[in-house]
mmCIF file of C-alpha atoms in Angstrom:
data_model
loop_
_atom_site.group_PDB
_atom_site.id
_atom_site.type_symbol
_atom_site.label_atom_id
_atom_site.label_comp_id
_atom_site.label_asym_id
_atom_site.label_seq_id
_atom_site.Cartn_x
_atom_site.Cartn_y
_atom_site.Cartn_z
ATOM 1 C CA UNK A 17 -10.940 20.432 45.587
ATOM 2 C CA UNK A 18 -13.782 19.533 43.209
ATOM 3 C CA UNK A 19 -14.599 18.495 40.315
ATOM 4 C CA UNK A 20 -17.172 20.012 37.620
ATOM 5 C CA UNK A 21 -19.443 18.545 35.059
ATOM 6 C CA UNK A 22 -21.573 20.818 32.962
ATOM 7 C CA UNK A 23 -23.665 21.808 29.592
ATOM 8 C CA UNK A 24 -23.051 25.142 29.855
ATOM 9 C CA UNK A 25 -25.208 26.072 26.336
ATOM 10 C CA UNK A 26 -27.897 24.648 29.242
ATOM 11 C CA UNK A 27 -26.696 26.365 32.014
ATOM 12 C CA UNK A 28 -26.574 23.221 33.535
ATOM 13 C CA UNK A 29 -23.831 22.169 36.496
ATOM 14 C CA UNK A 30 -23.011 19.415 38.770
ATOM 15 C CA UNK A 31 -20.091 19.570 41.094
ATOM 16 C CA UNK A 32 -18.326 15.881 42.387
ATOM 17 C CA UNK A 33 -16.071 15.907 45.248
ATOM 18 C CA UNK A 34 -12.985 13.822 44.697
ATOM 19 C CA UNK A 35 -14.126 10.232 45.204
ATOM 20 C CA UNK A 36 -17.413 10.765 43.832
ATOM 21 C CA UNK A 37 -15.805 11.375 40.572
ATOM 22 C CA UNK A 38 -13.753 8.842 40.821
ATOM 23 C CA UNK A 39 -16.544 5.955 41.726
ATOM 24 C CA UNK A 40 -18.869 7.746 39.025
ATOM 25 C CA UNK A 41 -16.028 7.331 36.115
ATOM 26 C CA UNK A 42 -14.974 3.966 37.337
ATOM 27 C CA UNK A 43 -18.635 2.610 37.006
ATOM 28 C CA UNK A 44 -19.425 4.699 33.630
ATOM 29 C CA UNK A 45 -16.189 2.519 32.715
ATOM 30 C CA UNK A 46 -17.739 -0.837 33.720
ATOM 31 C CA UNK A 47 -20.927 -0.817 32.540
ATOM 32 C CA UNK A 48 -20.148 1.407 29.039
ATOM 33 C CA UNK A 49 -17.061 -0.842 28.223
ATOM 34 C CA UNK A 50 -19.606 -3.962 29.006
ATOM 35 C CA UNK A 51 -22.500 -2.272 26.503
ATOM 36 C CA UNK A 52 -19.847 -0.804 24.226
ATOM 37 C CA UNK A 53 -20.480 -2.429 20.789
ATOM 38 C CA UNK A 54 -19.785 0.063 17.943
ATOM 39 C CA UNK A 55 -16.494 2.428 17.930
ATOM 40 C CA UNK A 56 -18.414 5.574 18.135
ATOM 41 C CA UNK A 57 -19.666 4.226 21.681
ATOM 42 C CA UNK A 58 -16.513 3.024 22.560
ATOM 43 C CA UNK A 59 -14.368 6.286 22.031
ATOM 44 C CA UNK A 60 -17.328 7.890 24.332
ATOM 45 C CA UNK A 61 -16.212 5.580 27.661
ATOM 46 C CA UNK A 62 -12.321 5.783 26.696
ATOM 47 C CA UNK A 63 -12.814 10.052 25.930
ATOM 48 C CA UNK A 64 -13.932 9.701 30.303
ATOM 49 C CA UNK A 65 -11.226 6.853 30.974
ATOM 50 C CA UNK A 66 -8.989 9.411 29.944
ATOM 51 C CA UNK A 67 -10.512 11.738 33.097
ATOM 52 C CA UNK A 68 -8.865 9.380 35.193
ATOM 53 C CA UNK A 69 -7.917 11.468 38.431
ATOM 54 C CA UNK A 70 -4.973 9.159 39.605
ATOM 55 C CA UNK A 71 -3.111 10.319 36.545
ATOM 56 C CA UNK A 72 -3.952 14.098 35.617
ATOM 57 C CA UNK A 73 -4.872 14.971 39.266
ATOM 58 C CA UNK A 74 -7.221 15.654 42.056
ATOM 59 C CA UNK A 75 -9.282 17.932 41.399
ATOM 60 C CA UNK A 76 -9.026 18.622 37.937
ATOM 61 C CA UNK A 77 -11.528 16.462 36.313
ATOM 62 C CA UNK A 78 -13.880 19.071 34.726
ATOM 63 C CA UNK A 79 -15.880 18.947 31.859
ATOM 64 C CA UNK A 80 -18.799 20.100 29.667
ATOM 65 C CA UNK A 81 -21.114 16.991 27.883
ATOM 66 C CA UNK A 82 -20.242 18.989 24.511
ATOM 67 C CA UNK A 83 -16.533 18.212 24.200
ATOM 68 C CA UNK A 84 -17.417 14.770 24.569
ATOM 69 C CA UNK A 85 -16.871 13.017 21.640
ATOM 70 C CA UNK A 86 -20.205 13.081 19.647
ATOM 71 C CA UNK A 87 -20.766 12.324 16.065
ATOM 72 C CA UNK A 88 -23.303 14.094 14.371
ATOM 73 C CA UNK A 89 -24.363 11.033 12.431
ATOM 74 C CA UNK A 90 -24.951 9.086 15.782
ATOM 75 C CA UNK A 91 -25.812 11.610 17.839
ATOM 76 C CA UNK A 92 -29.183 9.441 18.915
ATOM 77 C CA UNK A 93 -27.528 6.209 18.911
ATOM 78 C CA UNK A 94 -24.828 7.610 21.150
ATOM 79 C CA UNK A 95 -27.302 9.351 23.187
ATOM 80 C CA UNK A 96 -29.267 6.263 23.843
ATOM 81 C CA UNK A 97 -26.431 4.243 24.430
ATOM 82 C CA UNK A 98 -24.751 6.522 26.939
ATOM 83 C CA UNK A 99 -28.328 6.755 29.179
ATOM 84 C CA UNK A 100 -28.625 2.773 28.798
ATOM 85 C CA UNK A 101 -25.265 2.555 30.548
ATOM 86 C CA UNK A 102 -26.018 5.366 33.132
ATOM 87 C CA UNK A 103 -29.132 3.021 34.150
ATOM 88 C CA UNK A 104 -26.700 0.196 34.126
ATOM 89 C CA UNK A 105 -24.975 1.574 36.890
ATOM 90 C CA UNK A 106 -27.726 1.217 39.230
ATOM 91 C CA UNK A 107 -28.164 -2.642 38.157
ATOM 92 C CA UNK A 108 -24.300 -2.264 40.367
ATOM 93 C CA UNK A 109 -23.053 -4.151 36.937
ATOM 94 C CA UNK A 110 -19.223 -5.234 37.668
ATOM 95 C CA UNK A 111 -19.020 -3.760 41.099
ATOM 96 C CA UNK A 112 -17.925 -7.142 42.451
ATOM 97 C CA UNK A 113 -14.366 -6.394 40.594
ATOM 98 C CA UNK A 114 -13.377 -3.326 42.781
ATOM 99 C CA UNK A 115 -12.134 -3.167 46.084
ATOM 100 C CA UNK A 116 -14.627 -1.018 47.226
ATOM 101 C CA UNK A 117 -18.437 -0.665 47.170
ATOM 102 C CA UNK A 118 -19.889 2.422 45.895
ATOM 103 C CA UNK A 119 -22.182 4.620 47.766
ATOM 104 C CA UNK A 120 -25.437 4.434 46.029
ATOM 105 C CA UNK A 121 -27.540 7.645 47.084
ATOM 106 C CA UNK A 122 -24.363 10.082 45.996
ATOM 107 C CA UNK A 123 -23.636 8.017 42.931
ATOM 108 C CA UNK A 124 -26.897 7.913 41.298
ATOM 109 C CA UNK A 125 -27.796 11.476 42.443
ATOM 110 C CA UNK A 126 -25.015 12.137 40.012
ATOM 111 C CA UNK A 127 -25.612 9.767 37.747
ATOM 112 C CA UNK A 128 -29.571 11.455 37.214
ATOM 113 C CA UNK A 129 -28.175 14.656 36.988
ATOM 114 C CA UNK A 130 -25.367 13.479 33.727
ATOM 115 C CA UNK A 131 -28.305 12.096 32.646
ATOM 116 C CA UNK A 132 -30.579 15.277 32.180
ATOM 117 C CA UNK A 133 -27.831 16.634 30.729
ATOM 118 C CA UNK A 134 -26.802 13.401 27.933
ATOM 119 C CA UNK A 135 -30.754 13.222 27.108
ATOM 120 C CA UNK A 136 -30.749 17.629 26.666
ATOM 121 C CA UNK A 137 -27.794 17.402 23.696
ATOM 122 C CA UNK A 138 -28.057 18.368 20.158
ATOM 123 C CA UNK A 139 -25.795 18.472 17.633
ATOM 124 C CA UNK A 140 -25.472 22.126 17.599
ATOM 125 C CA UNK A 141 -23.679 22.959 20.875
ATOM 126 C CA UNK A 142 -21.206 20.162 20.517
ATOM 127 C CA UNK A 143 -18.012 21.154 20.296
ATOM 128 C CA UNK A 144 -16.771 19.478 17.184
ATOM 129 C CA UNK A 145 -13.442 21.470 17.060
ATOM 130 C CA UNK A 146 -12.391 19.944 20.808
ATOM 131 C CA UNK A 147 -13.459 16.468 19.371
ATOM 132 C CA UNK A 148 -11.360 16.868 16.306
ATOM 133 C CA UNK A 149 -8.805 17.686 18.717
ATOM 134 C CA UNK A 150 -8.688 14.852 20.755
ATOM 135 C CA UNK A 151 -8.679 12.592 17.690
ATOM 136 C CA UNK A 152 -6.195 14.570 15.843
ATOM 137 C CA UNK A 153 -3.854 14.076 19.335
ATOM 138 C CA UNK A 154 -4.968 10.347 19.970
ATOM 139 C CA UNK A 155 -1.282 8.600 17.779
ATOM 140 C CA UNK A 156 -0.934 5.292 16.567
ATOM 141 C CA UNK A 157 0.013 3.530 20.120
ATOM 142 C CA UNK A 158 -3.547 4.554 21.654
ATOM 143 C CA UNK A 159 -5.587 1.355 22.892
ATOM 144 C CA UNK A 160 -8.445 2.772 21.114
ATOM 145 C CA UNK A 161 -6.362 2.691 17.805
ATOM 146 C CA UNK A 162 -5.176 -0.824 18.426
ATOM 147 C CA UNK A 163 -8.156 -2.612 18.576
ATOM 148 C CA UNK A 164 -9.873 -1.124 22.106
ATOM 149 C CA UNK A 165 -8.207 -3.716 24.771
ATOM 150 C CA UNK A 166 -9.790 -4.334 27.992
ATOM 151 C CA UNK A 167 -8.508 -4.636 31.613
ATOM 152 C CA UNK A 168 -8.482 -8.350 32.198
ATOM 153 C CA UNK A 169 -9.583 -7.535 35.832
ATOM 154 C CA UNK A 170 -12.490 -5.008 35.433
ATOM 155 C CA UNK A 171 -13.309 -5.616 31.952
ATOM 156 C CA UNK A 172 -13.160 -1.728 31.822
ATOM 157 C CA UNK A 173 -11.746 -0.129 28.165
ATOM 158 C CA UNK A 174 -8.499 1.361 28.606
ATOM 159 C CA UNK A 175 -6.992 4.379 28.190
ATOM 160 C CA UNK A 176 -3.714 6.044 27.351
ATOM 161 C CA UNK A 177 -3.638 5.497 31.417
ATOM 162 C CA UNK A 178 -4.726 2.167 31.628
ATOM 163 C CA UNK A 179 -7.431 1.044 33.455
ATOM 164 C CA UNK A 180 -9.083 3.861 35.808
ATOM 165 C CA UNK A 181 -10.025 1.176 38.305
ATOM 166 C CA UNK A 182 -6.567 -0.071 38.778
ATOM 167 C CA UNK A 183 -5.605 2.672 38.533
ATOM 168 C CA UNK A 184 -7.367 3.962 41.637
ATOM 169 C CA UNK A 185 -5.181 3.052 45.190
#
């Protein structure tokens, strides 16, 4: 099975086996929930937590960059911040928390490739009704509604799931 991200306005596609998801979430969650300041950056890395693949299943981690959870307001800021944390990646940033040590040359083939597509978005092929969405679904018990905890291991924002990395046997 595999897993798709895209910007289809773009006609843009990358396709992640399995475990190349997996490590490419896991680090998006270290280094974005380590550079997260405002709430508008922080509801972009928990939005992804929530593609955790050890919960919702293999192989059905798919997305488009437009449903992510833009504001039109902070488009840039967002923008900026989510490319800052894709180059934090490749700094390995919290790696020494997992059990595991990424493969660099598939990771950050993947990582260049989100971020062609993060740097190409504009406000007018986001998908604001899919965002709505997700906030109108996100209740009162959500971590991001109570003050966006941490994993105490990974330092990684959690989800509805908890954290992705421990969540990944």
């Amino acid at each position: 099975m595999a897993n798709m991200i895209c910007y289809e306005k773009k006609n843009m596609h990358m396709m992640c086996s399995n475990g190349v998801m997996d490590v490419l979430l896991t680090t998006i969650g270290l280094c974005g929930s380590d550079l997260a300041e405002q709430w508008y950056e922080k509801d972009l890395i928990v939005w992804l937590m929530e593609k955790d693949q050890s919960v919702v299943g293999l192989g059905t981690v798919g997305f488009d960059v437009s449903e992510m959870p833009w504001q039109k307001l902070y488009l840039q800021e967002q923008k900026e911040f989510f490319c800052k944390t894709l180059q934090c990646i490749k700094k390995c940033v919290g790696w020494d928390t997992l059990d595991y040590t990424p493969n660099k040359v598939l990771l950050f083939e993947k990582i260049d490739v989100l971020q062609k597509m993060i740097e190409k978005i504009v406000w007018e092929d986001v998908d604001y009704k899919d965002i709505q969405y997700w906030y109108d679904v996100c209740d009162i018990t959500e971590p991001m509604k109570n003050g966006y905890p941490m994993c105490e291991k990974h330092g990684i924002l959690l989800s509805v799931y908890g954290c992705i990395a421990c969540n990944d046997v």
